[in-house]
Short mmCIF file of N, CA, C and O in Angstrom, two decimals:
data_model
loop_
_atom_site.label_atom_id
_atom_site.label_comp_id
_atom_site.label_asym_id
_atom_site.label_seq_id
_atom_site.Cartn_x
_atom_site.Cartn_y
_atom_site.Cartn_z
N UNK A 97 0.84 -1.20 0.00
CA UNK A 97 0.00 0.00 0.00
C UNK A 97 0.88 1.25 0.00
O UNK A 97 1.81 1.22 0.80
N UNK A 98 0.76 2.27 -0.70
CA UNK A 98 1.64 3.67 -1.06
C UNK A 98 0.99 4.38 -0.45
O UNK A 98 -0.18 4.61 -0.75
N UNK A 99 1.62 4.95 0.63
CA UNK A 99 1.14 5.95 1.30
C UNK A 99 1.33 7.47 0.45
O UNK A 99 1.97 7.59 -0.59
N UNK A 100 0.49 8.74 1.29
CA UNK A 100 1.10 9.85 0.81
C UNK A 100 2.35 10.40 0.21
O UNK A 100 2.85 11.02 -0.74
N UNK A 101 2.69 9.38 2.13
CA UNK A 101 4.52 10.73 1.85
C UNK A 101 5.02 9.54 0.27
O UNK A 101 5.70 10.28 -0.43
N UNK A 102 4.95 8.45 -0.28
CA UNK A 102 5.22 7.53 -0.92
C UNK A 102 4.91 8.25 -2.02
O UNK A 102 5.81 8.60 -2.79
N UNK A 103 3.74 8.53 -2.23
CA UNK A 103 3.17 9.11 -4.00
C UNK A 103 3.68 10.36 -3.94
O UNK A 103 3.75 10.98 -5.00
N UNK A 104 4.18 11.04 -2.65
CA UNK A 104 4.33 12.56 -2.84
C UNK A 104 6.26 12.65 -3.46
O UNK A 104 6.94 13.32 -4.24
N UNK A 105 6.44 11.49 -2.49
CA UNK A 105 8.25 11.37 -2.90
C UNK A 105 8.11 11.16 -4.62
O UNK A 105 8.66 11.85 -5.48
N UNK A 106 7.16 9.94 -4.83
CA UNK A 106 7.32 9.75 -6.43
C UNK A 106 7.39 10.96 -7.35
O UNK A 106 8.28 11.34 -8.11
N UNK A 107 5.97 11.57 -7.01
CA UNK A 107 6.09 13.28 -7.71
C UNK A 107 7.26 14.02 -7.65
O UNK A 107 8.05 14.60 -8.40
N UNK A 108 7.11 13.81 -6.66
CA UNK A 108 8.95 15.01 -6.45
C UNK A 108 9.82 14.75 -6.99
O UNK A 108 10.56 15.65 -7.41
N UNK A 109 10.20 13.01 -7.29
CA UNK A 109 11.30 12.86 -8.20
C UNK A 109 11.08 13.08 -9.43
O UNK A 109 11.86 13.56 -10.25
N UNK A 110 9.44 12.54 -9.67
CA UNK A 110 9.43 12.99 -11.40
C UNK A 110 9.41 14.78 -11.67
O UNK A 110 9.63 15.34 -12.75
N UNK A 111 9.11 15.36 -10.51
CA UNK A 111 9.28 16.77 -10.89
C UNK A 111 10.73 17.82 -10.97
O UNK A 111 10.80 18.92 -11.52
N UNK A 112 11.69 17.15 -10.31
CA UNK A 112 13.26 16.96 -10.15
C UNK A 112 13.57 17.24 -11.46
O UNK A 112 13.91 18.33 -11.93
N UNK A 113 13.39 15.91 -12.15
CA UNK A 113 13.99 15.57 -13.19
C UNK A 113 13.27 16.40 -14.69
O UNK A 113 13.79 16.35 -15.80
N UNK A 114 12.19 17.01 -14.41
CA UNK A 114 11.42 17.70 -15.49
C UNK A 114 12.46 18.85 -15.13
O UNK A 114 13.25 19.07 -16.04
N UNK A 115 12.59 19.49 -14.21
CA UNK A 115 13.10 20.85 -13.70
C UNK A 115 14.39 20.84 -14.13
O UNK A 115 15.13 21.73 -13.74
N UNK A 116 14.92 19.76 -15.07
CA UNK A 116 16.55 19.06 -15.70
C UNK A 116 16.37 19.13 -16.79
O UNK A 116 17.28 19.35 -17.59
N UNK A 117 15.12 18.95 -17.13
CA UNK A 117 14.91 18.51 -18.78
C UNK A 117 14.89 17.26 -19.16
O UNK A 117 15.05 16.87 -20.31
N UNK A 118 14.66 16.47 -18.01
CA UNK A 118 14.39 14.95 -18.02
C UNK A 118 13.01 14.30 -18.12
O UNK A 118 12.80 13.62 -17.11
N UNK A 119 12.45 14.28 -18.61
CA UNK A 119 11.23 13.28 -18.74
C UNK A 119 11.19 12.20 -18.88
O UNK A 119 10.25 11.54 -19.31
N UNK A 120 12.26 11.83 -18.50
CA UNK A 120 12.26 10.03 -18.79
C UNK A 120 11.38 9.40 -17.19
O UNK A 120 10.48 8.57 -17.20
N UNK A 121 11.80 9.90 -16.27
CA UNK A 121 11.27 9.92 -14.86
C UNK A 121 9.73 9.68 -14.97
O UNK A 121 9.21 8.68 -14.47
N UNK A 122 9.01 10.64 -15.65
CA UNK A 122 7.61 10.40 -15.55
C UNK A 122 7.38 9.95 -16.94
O UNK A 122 6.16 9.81 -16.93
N UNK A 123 7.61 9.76 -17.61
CA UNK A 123 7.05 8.25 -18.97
C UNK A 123 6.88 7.40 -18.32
O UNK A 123 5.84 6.78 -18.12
N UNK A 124 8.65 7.16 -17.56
CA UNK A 124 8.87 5.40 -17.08
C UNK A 124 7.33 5.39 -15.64
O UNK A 124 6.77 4.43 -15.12
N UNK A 125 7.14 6.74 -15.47
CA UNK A 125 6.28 6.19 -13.96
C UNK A 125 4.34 6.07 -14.36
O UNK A 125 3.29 5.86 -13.76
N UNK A 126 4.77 6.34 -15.61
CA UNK A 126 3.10 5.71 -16.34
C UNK A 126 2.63 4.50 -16.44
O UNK A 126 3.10 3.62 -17.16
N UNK A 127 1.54 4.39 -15.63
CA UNK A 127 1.12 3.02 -15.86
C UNK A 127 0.91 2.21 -17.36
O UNK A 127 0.08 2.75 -18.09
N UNK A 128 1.24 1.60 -17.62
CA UNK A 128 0.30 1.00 -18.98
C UNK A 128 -0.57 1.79 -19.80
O UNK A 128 -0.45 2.49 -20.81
N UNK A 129 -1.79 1.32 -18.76
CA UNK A 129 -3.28 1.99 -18.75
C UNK A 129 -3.26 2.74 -18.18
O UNK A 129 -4.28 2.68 -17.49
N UNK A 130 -2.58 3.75 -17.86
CA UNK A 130 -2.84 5.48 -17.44
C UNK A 130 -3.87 6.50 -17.93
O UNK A 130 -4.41 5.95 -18.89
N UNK A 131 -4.22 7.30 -17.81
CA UNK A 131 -5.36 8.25 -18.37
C UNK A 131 -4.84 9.74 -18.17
O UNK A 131 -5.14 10.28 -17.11
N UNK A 132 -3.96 10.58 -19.28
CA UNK A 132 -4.39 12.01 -19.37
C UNK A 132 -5.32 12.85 -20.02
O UNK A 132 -5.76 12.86 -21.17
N UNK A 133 -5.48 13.39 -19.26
CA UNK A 133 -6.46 14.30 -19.67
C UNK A 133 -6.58 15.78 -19.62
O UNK A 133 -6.90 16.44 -18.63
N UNK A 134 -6.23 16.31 -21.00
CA UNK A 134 -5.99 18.05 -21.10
C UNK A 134 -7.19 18.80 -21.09
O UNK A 134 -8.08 18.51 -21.89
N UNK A 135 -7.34 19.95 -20.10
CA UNK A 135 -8.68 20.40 -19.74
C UNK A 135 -8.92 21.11 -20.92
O UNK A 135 -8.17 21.12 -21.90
N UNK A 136 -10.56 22.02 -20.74
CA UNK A 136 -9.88 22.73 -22.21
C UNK A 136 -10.48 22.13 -23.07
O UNK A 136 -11.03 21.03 -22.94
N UNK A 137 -10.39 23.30 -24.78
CA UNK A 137 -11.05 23.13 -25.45
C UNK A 137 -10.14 23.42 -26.88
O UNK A 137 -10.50 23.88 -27.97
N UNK A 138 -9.09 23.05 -26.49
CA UNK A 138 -8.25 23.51 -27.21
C UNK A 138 -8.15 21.71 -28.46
O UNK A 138 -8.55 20.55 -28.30
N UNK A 139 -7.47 22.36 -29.49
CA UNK A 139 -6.72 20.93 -30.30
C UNK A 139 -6.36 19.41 -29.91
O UNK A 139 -6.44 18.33 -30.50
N UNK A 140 -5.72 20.01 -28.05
CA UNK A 140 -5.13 19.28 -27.57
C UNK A 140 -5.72 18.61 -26.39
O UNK A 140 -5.26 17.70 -25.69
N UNK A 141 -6.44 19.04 -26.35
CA UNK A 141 -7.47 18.78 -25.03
C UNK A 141 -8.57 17.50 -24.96
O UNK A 141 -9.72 17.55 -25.40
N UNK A 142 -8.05 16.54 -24.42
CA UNK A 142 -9.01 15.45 -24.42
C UNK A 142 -8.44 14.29 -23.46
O UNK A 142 -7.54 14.64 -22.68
N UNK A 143 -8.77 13.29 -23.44
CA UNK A 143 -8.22 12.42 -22.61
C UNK A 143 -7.52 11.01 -23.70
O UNK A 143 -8.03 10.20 -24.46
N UNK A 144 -6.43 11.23 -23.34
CA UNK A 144 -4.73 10.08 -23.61
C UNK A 144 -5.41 9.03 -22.79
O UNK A 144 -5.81 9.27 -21.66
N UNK A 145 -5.54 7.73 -23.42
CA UNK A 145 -6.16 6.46 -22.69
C UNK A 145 -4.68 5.45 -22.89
O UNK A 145 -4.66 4.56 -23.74
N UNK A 146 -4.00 5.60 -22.38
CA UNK A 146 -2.98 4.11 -22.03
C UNK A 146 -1.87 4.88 -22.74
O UNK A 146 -1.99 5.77 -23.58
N UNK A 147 -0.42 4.18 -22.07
CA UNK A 147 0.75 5.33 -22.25
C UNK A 147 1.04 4.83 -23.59
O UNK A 147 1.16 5.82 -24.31
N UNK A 148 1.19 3.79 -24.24
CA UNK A 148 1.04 4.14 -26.24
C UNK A 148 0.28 5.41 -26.37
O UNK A 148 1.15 6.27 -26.51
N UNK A 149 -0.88 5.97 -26.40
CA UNK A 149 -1.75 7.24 -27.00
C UNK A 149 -1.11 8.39 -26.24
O UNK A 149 -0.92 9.40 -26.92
N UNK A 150 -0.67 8.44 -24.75
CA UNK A 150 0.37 9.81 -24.40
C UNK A 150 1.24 9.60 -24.90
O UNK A 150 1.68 10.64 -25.37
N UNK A 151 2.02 8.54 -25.18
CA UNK A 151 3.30 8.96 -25.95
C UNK A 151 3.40 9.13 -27.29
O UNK A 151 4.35 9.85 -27.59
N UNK A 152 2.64 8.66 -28.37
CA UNK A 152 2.11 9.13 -29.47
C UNK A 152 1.42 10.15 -29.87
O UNK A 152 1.91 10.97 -30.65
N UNK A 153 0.43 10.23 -29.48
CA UNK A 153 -0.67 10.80 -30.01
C UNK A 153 -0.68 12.19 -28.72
O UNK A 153 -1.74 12.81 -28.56
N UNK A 154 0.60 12.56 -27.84
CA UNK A 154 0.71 13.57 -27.30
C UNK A 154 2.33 14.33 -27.24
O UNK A 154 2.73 15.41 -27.69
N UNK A 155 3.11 13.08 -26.36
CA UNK A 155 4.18 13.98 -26.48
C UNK A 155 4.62 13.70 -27.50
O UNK A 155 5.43 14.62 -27.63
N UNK A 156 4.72 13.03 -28.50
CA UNK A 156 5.41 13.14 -29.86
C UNK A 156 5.49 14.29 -30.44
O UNK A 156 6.47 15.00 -30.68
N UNK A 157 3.96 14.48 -30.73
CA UNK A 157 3.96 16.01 -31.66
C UNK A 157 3.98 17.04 -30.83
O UNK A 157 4.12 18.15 -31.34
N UNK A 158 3.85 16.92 -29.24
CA UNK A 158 3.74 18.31 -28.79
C UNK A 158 5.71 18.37 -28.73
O UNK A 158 6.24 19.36 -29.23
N UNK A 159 6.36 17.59 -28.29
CA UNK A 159 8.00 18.29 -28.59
C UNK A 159 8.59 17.62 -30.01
O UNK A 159 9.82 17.52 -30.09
N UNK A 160 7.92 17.25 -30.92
CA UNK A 160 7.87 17.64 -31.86
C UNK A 160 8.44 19.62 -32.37
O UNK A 160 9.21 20.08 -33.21
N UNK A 161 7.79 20.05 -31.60
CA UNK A 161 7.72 21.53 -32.19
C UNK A 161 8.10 22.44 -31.31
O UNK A 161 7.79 23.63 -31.31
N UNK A 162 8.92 21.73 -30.37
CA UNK A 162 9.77 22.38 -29.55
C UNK A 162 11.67 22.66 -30.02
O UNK A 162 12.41 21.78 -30.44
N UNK A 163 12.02 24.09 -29.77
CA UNK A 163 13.44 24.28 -30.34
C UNK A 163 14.37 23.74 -29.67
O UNK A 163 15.43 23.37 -30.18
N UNK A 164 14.09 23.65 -28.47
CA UNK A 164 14.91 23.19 -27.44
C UNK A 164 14.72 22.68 -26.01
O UNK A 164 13.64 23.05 -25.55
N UNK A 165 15.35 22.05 -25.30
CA UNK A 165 14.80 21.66 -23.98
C UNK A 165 13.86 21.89 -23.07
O UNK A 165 13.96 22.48 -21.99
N UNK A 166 13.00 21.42 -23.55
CA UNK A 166 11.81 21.59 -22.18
C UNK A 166 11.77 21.67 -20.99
O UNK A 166 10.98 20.90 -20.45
N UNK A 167 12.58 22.60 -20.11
CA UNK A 167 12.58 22.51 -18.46
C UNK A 167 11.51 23.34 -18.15
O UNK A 167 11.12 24.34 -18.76
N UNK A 168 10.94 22.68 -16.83
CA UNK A 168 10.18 23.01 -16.39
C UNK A 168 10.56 23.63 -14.85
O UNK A 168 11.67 23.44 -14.35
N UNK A 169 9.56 24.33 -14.23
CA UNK A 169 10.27 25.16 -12.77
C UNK A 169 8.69 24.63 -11.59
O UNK A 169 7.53 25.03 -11.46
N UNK A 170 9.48 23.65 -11.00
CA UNK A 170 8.38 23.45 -9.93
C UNK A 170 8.18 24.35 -8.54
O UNK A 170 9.06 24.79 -7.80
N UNK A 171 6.65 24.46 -8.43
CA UNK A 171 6.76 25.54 -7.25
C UNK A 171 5.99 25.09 -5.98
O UNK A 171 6.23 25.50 -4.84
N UNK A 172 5.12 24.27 -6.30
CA UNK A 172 4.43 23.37 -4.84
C UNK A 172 3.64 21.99 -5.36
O UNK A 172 2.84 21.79 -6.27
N UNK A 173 4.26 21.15 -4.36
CA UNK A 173 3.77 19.96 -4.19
C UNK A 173 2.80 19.83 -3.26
O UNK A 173 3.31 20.33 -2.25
N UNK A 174 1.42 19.36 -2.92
CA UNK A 174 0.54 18.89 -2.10
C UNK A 174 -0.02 17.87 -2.93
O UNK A 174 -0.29 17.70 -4.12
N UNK A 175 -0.10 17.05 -1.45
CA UNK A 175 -0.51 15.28 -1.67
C UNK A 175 -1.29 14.88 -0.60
O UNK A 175 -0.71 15.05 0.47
N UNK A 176 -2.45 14.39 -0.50
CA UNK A 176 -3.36 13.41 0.32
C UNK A 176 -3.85 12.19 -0.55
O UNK A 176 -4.53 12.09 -1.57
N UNK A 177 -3.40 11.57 0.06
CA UNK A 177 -3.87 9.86 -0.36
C UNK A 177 -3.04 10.08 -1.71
O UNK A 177 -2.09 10.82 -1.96
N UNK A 178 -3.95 8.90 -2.70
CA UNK A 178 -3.75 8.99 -3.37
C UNK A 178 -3.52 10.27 -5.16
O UNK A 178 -3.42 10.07 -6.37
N UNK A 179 -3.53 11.25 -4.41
CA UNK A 179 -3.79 12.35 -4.97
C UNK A 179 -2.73 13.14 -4.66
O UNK A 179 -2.62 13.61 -3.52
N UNK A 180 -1.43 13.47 -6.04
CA UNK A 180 -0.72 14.97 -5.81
C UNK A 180 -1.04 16.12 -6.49
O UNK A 180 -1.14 16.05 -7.71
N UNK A 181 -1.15 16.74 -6.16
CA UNK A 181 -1.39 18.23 -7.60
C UNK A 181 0.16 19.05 -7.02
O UNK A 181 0.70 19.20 -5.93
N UNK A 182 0.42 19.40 -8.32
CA UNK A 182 1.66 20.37 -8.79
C UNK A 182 1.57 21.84 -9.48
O UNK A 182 1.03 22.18 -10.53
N UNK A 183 2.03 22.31 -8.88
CA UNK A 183 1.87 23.64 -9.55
C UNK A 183 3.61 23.99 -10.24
O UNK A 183 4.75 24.02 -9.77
N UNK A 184 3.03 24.20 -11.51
CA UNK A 184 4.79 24.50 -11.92
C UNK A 184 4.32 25.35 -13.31
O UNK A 184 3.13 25.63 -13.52
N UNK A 185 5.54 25.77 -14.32
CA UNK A 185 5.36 26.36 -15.05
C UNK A 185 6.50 25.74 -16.26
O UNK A 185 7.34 24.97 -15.81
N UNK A 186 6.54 25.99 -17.48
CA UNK A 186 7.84 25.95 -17.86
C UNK A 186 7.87 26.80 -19.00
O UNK A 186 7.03 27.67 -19.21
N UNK A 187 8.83 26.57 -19.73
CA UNK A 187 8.88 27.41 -20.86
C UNK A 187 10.33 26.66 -21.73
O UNK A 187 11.35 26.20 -21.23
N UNK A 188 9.92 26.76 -23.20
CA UNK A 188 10.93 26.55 -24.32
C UNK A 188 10.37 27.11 -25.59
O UNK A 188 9.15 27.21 -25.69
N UNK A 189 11.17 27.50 -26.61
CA UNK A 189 11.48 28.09 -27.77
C UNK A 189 10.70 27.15 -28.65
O UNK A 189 10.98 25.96 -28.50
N UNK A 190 9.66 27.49 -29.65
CA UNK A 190 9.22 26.34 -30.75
C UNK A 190 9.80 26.78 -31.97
O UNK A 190 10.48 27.78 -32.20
N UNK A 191 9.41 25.83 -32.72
CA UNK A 191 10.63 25.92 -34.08
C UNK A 191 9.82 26.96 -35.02
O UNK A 191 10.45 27.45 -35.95
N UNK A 192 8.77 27.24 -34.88
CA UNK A 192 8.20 28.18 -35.01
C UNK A 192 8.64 29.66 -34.71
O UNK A 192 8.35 30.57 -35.48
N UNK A 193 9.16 29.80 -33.88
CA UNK A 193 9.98 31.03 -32.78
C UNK A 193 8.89 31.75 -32.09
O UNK A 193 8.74 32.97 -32.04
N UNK A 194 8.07 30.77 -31.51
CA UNK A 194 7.17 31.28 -30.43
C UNK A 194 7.96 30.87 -29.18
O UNK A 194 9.04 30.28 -29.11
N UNK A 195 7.10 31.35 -28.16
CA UNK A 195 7.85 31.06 -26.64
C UNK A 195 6.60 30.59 -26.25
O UNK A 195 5.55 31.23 -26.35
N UNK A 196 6.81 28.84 -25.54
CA UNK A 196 5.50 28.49 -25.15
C UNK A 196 6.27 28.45 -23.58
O UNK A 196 7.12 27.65 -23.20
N UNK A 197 5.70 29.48 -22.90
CA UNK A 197 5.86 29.48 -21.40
C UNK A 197 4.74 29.54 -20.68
O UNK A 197 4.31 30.54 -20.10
N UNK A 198 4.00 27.90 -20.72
CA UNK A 198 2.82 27.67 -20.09
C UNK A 198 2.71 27.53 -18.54
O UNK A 198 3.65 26.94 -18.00
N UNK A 199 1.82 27.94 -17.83
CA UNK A 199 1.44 27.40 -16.09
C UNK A 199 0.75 26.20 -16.27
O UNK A 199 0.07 25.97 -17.27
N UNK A 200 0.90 25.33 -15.24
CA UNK A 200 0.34 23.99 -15.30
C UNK A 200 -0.35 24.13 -13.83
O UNK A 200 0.01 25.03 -13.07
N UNK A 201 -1.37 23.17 -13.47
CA UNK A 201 -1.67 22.40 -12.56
C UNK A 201 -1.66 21.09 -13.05
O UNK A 201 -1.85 20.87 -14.24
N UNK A 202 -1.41 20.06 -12.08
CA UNK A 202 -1.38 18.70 -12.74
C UNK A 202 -1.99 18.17 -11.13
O UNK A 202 -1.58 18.42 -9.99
N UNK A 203 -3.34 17.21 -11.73
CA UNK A 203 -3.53 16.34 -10.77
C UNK A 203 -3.24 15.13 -11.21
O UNK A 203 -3.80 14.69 -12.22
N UNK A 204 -2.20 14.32 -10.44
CA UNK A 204 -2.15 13.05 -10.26
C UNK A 204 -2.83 12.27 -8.81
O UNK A 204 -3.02 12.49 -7.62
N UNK A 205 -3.06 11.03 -10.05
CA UNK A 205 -3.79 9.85 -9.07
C UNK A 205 -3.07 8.58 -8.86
O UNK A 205 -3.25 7.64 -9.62
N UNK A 206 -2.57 8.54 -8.24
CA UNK A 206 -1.64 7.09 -7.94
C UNK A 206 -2.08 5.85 -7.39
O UNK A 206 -2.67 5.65 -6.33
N UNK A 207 -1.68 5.02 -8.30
CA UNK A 207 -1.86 3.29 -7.56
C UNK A 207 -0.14 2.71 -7.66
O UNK A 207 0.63 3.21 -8.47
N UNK A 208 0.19 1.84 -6.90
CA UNK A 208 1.18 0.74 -6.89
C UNK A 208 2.29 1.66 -7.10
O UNK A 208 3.40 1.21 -7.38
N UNK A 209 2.08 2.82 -7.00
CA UNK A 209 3.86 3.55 -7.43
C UNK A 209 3.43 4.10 -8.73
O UNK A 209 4.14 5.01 -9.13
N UNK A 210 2.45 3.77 -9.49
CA UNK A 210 2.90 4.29 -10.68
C UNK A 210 1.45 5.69 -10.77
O UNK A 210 0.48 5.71 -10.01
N UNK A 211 1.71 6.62 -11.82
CA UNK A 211 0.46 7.23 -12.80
C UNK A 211 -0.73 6.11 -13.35
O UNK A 211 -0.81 5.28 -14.25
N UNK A 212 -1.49 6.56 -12.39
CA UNK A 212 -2.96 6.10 -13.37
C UNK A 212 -3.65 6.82 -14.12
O UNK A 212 -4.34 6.55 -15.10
N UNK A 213 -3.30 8.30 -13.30
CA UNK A 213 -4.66 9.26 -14.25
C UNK A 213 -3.99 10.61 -13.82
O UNK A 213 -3.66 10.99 -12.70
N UNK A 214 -3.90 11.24 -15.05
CA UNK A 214 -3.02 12.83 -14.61
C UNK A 214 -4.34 13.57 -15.40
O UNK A 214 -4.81 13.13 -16.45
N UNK A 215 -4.82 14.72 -14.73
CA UNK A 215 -4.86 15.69 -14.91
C UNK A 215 -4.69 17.17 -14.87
O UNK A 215 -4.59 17.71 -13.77
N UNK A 216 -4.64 18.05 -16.23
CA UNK A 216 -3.72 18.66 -16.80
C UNK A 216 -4.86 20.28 -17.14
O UNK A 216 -5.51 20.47 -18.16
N UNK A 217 -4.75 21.28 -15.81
CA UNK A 217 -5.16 22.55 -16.38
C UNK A 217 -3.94 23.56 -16.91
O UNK A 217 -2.73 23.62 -16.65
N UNK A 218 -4.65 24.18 -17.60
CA UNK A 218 -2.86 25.28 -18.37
C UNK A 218 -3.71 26.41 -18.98
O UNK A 218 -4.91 26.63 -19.14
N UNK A 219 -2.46 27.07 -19.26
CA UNK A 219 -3.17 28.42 -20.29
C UNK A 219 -3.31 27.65 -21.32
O UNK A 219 -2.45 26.83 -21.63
N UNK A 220 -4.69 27.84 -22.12
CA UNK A 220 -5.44 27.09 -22.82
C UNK A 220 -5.27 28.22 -24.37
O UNK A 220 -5.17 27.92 -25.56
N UNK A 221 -5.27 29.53 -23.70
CA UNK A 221 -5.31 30.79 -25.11
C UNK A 221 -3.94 30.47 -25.85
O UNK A 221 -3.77 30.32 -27.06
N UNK A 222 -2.63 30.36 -24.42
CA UNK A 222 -1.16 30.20 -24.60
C UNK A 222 -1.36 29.08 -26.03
O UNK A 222 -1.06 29.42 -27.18
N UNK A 223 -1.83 27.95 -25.70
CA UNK A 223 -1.70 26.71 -26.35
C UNK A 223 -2.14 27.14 -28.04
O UNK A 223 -1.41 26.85 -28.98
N UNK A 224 -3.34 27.81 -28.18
CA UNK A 224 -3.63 27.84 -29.24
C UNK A 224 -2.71 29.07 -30.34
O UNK A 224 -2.76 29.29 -31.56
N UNK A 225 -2.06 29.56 -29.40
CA UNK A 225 -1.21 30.78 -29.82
C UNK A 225 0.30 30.35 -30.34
O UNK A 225 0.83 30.77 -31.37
N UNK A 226 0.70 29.72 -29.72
CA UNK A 226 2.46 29.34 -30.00
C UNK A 226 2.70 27.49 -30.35
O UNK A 226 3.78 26.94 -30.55
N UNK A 227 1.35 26.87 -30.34
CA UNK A 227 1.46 25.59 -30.74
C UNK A 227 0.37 25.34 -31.81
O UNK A 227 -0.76 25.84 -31.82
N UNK A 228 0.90 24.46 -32.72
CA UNK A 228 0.50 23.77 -34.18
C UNK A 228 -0.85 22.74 -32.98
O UNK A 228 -0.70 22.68 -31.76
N UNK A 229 -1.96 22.10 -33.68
CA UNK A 229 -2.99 21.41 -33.67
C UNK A 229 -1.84 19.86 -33.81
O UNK A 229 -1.07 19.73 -34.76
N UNK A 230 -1.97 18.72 -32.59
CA UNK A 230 -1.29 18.07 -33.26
C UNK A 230 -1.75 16.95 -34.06
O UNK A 230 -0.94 16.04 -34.25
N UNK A 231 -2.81 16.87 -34.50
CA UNK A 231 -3.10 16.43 -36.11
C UNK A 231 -2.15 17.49 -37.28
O UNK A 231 -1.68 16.94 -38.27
N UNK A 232 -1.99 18.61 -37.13
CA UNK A 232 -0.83 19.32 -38.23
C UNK A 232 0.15 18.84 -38.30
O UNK A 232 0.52 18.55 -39.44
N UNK A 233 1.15 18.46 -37.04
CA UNK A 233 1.73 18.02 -36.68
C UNK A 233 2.41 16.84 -37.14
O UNK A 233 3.61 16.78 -37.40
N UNK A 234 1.44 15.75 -37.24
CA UNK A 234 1.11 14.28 -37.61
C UNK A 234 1.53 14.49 -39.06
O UNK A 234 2.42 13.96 -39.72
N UNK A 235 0.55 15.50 -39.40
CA UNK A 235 0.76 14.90 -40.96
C UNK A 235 1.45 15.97 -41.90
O UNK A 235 1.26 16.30 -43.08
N UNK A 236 2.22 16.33 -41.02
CA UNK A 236 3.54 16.99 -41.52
C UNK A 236 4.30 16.39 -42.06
O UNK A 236 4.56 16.44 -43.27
N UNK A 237 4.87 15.59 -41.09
CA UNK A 237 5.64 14.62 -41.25
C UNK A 237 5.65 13.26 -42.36
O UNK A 237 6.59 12.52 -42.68
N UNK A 238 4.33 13.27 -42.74
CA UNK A 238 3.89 11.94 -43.83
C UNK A 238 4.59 12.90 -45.24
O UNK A 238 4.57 12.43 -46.37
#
């Protein structure tokens, strides 16, 4: 059984390593069958059902169209039970030469150590302003 301080340590390390430019930390801590879900009404906004569709059908094309390293700057962690939310922000250069320097909240829901279900509020105007639809994205590349 994973206690708080347990899911809250997990967050913290995967938020460590974002604040590096590491995302390998939170891929590897996705369940299988995980669930994100981008609030919002934007392109991008819907719910990622199992980590094949977030890692495809999200982060592909969203750093896809990034110029350079994605660090992110964490600013508070709170956790009860199974539940952390994060408040952080980040910002990087798109190849576009926009500056996507979005605010996040992220609620995570934890079982066994890993991500079951993240959800994801942000500047939603930001998104539609300095990022491509990622169906454009997709079929850019074909």
């Amino acid at each position: 059984m994973n206690t708080t301080i347990d899911n809250k340590a997990l967050v913290q390390r995967i938020h460590a390593e974002l604040d590096k430019g590491n995302g390998q930390v939170f891929v590897d801590s996705l369940a299988d069958d995980a669930r994100w879900t981008l609030e919002g009404t934007t392109p991008w906004s819907r719910t990622y059902a199992g980590k094949k569709a977030i890692r495809e059908e999200l982060l592909k094309p969203l750093f896809a169209q990034f110029a350079g390293l994605y660090v992110s700057k964490t600013e508070r962690i709170i956790a009860e039970g199974d539940r952390v939310v994060v408040l952080f922000s980040g910002d990087v250069p798109t190849k576009a030469g926009k500056r996507y320097n979005n605010r996040y909240c992220y609620i995570y829901r934890l079982e066994g150590g890993q991500v079951k279900e993240l959800t994801e509020y942000f500047d939603t105007a930001l998104v539609q302003e300095a990022l491509d639809a990622p169906s454009a994205v997709a079929h850019a590349g074909h």
